[in-house]
Short mmCIF file of C-alpha atoms in Angstrom, two decimals:
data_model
loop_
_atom_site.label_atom_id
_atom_site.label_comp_id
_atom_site.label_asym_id
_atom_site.label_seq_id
_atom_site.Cartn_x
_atom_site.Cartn_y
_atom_site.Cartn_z
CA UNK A 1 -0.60 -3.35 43.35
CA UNK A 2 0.75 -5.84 40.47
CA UNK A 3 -2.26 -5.57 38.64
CA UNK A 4 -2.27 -1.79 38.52
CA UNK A 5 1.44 -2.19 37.42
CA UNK A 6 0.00 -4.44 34.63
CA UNK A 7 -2.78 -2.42 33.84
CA UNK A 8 -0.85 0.28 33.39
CA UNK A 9 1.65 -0.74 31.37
CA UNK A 10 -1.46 -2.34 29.05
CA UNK A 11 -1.29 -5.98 30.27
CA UNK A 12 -4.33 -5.73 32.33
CA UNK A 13 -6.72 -3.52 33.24
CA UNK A 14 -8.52 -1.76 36.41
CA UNK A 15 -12.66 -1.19 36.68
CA UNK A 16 -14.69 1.10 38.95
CA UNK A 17 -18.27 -0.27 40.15
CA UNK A 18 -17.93 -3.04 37.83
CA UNK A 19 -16.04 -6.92 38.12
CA UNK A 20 -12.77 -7.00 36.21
CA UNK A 21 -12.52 -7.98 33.68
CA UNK A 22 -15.02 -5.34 32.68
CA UNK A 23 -16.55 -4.05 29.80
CA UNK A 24 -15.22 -0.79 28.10
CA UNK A 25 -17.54 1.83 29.68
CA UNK A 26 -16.62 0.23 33.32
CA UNK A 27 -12.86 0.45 32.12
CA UNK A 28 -10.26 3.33 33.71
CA UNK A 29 -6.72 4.25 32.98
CA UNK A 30 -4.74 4.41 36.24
CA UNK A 31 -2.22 6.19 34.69
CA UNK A 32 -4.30 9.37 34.69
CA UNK A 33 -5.58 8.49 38.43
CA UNK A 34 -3.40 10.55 41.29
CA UNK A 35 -2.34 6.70 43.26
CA UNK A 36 -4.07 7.96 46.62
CA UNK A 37 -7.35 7.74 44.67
CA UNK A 38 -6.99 4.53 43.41
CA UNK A 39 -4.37 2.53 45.80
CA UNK A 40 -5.60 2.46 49.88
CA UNK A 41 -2.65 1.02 50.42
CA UNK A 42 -0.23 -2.07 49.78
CA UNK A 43 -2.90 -4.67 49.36
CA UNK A 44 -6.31 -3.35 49.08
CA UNK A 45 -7.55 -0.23 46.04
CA UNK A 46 -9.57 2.28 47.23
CA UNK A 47 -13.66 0.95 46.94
CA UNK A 48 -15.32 0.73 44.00
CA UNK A 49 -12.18 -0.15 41.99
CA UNK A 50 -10.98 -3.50 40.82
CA UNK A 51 -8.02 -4.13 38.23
CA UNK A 52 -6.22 -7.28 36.75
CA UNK A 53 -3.34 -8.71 35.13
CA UNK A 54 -1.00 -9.58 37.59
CA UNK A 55 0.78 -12.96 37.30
CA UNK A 56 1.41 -14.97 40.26
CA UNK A 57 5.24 -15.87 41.06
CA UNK A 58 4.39 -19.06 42.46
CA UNK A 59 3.78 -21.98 39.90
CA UNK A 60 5.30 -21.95 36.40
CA UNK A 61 2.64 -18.74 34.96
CA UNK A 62 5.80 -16.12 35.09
CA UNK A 63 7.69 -18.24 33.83
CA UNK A 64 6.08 -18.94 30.56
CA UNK A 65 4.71 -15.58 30.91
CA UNK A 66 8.62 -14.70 30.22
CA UNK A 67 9.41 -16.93 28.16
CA UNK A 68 6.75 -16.07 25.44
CA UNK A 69 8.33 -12.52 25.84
CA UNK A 70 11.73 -13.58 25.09
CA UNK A 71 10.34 -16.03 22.18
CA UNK A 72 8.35 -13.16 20.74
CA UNK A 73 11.64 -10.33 20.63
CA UNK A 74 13.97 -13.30 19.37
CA UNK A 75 11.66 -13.18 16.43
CA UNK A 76 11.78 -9.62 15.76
CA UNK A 77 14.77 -8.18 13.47
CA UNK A 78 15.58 -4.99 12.23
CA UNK A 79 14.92 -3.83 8.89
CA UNK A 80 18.92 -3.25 6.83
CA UNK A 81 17.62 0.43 5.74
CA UNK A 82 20.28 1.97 3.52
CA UNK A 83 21.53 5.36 4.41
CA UNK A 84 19.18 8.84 2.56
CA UNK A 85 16.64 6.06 2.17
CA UNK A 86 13.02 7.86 2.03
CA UNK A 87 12.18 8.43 5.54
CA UNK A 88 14.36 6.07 6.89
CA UNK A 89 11.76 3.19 6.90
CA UNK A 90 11.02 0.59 4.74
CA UNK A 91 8.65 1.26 1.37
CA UNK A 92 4.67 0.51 2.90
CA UNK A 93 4.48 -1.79 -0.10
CA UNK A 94 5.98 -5.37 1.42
CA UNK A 95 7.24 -6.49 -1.73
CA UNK A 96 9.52 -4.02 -1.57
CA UNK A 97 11.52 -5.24 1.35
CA UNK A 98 12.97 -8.62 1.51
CA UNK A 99 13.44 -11.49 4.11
CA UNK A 100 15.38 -14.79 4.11
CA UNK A 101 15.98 -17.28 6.47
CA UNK A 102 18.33 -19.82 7.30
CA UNK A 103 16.49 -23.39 7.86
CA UNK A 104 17.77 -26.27 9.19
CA UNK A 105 16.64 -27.83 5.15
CA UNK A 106 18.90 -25.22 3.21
CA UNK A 107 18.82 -21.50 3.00
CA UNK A 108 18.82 -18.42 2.06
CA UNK A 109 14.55 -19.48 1.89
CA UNK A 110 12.92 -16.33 0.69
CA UNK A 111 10.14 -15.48 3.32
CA UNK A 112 7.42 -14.08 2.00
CA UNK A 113 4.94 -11.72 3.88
CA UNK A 114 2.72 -13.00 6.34
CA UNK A 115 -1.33 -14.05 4.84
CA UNK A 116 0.24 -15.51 1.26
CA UNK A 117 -1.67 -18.75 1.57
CA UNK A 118 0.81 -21.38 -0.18
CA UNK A 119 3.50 -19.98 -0.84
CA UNK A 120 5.71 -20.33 2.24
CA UNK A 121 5.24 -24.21 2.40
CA UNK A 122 5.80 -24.34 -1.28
CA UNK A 123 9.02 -22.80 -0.99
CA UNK A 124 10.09 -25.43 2.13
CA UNK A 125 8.63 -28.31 -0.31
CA UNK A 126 10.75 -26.84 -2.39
CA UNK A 127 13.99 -27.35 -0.37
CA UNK A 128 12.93 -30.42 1.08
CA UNK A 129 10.96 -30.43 3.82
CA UNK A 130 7.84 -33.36 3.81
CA UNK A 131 4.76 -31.95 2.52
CA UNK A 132 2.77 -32.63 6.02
CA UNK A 133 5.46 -30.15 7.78
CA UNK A 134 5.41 -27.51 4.89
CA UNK A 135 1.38 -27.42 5.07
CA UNK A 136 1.40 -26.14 8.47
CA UNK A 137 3.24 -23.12 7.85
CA UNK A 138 0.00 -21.70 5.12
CA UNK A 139 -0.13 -17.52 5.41
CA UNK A 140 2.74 -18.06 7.65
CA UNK A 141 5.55 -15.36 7.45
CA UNK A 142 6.57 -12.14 8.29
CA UNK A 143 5.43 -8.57 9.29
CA UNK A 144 6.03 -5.51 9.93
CA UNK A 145 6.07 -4.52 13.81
CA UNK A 146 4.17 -0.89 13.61
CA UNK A 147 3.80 1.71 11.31
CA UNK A 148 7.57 2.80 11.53
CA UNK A 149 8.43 -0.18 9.45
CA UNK A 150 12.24 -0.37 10.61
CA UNK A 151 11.05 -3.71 12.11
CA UNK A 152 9.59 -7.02 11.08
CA UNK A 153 8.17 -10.03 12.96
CA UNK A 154 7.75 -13.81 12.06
CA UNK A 155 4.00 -14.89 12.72
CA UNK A 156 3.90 -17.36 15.21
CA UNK A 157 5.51 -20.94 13.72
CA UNK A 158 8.03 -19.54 12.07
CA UNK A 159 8.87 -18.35 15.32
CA UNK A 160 8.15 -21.52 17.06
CA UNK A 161 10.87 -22.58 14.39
CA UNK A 162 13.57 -19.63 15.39
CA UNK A 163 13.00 -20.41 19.28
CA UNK A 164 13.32 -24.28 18.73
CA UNK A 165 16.76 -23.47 16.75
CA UNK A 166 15.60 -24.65 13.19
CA UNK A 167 15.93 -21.00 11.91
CA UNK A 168 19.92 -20.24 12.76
CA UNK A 169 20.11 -16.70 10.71
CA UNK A 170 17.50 -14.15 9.09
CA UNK A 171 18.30 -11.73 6.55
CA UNK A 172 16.85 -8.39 5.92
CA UNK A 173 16.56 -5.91 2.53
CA UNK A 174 14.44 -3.22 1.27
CA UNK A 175 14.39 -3.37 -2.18
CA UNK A 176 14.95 0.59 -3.69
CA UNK A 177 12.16 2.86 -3.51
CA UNK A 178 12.50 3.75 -6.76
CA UNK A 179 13.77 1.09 -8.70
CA UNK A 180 13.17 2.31 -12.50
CA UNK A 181 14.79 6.06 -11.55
CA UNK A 182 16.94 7.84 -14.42
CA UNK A 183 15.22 5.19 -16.72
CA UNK A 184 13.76 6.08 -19.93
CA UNK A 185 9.84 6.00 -19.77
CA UNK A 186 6.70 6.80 -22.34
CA UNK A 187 4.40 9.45 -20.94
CA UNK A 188 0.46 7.99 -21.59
CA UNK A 189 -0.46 11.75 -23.04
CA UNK A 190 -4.02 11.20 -23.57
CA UNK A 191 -5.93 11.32 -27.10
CA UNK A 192 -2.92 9.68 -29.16
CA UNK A 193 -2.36 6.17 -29.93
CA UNK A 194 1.03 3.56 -28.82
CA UNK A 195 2.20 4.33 -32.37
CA UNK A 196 2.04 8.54 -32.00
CA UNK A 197 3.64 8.05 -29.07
CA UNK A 198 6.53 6.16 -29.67
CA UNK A 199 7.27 8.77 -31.95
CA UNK A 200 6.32 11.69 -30.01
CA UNK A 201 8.83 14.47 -28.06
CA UNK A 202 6.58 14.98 -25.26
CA UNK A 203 5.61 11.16 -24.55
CA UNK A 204 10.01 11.22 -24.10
CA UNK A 205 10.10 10.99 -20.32
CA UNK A 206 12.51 9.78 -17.85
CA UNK A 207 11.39 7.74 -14.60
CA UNK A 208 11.97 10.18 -11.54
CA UNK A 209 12.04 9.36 -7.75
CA UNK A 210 9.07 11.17 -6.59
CA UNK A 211 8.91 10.40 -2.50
CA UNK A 212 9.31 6.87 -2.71
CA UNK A 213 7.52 6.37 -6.03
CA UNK A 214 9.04 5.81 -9.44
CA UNK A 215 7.43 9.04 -11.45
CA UNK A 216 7.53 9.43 -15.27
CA UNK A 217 8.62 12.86 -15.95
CA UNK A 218 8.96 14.28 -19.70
CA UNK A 219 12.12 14.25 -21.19
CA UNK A 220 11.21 17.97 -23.36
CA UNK A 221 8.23 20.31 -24.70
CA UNK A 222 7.04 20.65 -27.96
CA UNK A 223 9.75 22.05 -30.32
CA UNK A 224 8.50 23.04 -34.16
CA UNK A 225 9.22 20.34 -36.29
CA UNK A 226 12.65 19.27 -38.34
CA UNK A 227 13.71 16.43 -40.44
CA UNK A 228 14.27 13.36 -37.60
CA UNK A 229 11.37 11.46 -38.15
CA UNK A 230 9.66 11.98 -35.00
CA UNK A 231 6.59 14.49 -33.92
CA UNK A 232 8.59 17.42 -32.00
CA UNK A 233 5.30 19.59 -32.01
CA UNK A 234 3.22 16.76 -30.34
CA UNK A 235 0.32 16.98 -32.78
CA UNK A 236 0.39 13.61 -33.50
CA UNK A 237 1.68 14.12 -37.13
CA UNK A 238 5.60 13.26 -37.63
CA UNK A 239 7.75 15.81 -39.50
CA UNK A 240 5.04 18.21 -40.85
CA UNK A 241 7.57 20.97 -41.06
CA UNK A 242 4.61 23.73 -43.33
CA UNK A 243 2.30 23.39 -40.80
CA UNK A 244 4.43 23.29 -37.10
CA UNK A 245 6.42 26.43 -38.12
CA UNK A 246 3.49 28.64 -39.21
CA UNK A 247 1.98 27.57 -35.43
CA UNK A 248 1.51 30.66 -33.48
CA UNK A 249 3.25 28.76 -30.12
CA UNK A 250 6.68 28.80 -31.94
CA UNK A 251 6.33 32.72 -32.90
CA UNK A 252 9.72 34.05 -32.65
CA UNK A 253 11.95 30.74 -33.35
CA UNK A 254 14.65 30.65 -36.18
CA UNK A 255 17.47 27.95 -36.81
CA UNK A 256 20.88 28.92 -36.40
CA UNK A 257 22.80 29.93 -39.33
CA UNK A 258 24.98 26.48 -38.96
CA UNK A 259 21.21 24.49 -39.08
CA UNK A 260 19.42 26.28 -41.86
CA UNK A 261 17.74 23.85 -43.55
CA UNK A 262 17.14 20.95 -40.89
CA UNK A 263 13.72 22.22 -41.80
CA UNK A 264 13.83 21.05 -45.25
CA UNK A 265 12.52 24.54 -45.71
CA UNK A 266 9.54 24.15 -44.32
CA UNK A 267 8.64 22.05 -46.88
CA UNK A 268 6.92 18.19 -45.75
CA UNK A 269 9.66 16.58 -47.37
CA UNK A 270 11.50 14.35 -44.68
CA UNK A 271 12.71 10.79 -45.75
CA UNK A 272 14.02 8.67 -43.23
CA UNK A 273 16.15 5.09 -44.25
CA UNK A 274 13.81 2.01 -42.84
CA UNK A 275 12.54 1.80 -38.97
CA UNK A 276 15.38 4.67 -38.06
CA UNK A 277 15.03 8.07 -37.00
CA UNK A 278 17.00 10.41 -34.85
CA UNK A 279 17.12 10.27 -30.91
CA UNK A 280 15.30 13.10 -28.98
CA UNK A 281 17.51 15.27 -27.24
CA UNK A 282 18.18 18.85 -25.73
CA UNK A 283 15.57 20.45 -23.05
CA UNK A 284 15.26 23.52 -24.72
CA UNK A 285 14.97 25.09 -28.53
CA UNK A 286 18.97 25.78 -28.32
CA UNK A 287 20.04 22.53 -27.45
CA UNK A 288 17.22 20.66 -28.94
CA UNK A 289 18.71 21.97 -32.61
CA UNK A 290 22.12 21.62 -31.54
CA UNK A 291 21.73 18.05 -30.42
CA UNK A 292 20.15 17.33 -33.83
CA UNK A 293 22.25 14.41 -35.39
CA UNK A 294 20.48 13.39 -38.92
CA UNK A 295 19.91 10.20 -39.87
CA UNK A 296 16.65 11.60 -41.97
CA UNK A 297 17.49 14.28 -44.40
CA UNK A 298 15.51 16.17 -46.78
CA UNK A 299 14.34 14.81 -50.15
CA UNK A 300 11.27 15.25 -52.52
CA UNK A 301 10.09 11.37 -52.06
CA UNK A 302 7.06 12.56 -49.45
CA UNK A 303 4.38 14.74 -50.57
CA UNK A 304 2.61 14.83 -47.15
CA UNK A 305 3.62 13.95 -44.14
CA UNK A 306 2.61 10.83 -42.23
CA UNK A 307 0.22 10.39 -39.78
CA UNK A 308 0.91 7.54 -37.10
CA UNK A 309 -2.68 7.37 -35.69
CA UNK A 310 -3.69 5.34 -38.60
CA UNK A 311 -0.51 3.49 -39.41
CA UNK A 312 0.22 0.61 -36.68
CA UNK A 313 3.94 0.25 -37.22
CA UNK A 314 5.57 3.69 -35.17
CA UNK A 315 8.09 3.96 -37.78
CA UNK A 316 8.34 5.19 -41.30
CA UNK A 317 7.60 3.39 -44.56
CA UNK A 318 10.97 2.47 -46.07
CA UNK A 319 11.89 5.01 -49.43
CA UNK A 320 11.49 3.49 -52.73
CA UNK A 321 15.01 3.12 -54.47
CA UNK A 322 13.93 5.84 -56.84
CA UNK A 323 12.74 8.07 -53.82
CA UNK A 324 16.20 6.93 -52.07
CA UNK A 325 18.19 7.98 -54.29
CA UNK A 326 16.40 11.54 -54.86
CA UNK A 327 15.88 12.23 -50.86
CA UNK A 328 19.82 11.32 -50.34
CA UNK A 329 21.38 14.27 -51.77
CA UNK A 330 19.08 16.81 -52.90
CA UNK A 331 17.33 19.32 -50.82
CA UNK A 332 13.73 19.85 -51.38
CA UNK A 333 12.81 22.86 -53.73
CA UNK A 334 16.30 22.59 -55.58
CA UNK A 335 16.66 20.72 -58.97
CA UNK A 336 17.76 17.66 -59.35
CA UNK A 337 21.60 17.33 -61.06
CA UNK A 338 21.52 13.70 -61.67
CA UNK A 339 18.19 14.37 -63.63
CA UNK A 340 19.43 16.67 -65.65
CA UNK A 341 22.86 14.84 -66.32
CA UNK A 342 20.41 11.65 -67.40
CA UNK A 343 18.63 14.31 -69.71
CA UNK A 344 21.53 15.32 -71.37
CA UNK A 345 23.31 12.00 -72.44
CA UNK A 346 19.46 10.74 -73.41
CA UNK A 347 19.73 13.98 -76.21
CA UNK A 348 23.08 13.28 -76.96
CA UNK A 349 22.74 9.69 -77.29
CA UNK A 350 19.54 10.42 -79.50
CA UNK A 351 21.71 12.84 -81.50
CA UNK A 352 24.78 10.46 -81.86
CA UNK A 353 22.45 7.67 -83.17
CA UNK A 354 20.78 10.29 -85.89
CA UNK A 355 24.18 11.27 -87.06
CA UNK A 356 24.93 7.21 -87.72
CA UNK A 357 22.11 6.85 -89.31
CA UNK A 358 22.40 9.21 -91.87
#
């Protein structure tokens, strides 16, 4: 009768027509046997079966038999899952969860999971513990219990270490599932080079907790271009303003009265001051102009615009003084003033010095 207990509750096992223990095909579940086909009564089966896995009560087998029970769920501990965590189990990935323990040589010792070769004794060498002790405990550490993962287990000298009292306290932590959420990322948009990228609108994404996976997720679509020193069409060219707003996709679009010339009139004429440019911003066309916030402006120093696939720094050339001091306050198409002012005293100066002369 004990050993149909015990092979029923998977510690043993019963066999028809063959000697238990028996091989698979010979093997049969009594839990799906009616018990007055199987049991003749209190001490004999019905013939032809045979099952196994009782323990004795005489002699010290329960015992231990108990005992390596009660050693094995003293060195199981629950997983501290944090409330609206993803499926309220731990991340399949072990390095996202985290276990310490409390030695007898020091503690917190991180505990790292189970089959990592070295690193377990190197971490008790660490703290102090004699290099002969520290070598037994190789691939030693933890794991988790079943595919749940709310639980974890020691492997078997760690927990020869809990049950013998040189392990006093275990802590538990999974890590975040998604660590790098609401972060800024770079989309990997294929066909365009690190440099068009770093520059680029739709490469602007923000990390996003997708299940329990940090997701890059773009920031914006393409926009036509304006002066801000980065590519808002995504063609891989920065601030070519003629070309992006004769595009077919951006039929239809106009700046705001308040923006009119953010464009530099469609003209590729942006300048930007040395390794600056504007931040991306705004989801859609609206607040993608409205966000605009120049630290490029317009200027007649360019006379095409640049193209980051064959240039390895991401960010613009630096103006030339002369092109500085054109691109800072004129707006391309429109003469230049201080050109004209410098004309002027060169004919009056020229006229002042004939007059002395004569």
């Amino acid at each position: 009768m004990n050993s149909v207990m015990a092979a029923a509750g998977g510690t043993g096992q019963c066999c028809y027509g063959a000697t238990a223990p028996c091989a698979a095909a010979d093997q049969v579940d009594p839990c799906s046997i009616p018990p007055g086909d199987i049991i003749a009564s209190n001490t004999a089966l019905v013939a032809g079966y045979e099952c196994t896995g009782s323990i004795e009560a005489t002699g010290s087998d329960l015992k231990d038999a108990l005992l390596d029970i009660i050693t094995g769920v003293g060195c199981v501990f629950p997983l501290d899952i944090p409330p609206g965590y993803p499926m309220g189990a731990a991340n399949a990935d072990p390095d996202a969860t985290e276990v310490a323990m409390y030695h007898t040589i020091g503690g917190p010792i991180p505990v790292p999971p189970a089959g990592r070769g070295m690193d377990l004794p190197t971490l008790l060498e660490s703290f102090g513990m004699p290099a002969g002790n520290a070598a037994t405990y190789v691939d030693e550490g933890w794991e988790f219990t079943g595919p749940d993962r709310r639980f974890i287990r020691f492997t078997p000298n760690l927990c020869a270490a809990v049950a013998g009292g040189d392990v006093s306290k275990v802590t538990t932590e999974v890590a975040c599932a998604c660590p790098s959420a609401g972060q800024p990322c770079t989309l990997n948009v294929a066909g365009f080079t690190p440099s068009q990228l770093a520059v680029m609108r739709c490469a602007d994404g923000v990390y996003q907790c997708v299940g329990i996976t940090d997701v890059c997720v773009p920031g914006g679509s393409a926009m036509p271009e304006i002066c801000n020193g980065l590519d808002d069409d995504c063609d891989g060219i920065t601030d070519n303003m003629k070309d992006s707003w004769e595009d077919p996709a951006f039929t239809g679009l106009s700046l705001p009265a308040n923006r009119i010339g953010i464009d530099c009139n469609r003209n590729n004429t942006c300048m930007c001051p040395s390794g600056m440019r504007d931040d991306q911003a705004g989801t859609d066309f609206a607040s993608y102009v409205a966000a605009w916030d120049p630290v490029c402006e317009c200027g007649e120093g360019l006379a095409a615009p640049v193209d980051y696939s064959a240039a390895p720094d991401p960010s613009p050339s630096a103006p030339t003084q002369d092109e500085s001091a054109a691109c800072s306050t004129r707006v391309a198409g429109t003469p230049g003033g201080a050109g004209l002012l410098a004309f002027g005293m060169l004919i009056a100066g020229l006229w002042m010095r004939r007059r002395v002369s004569r």
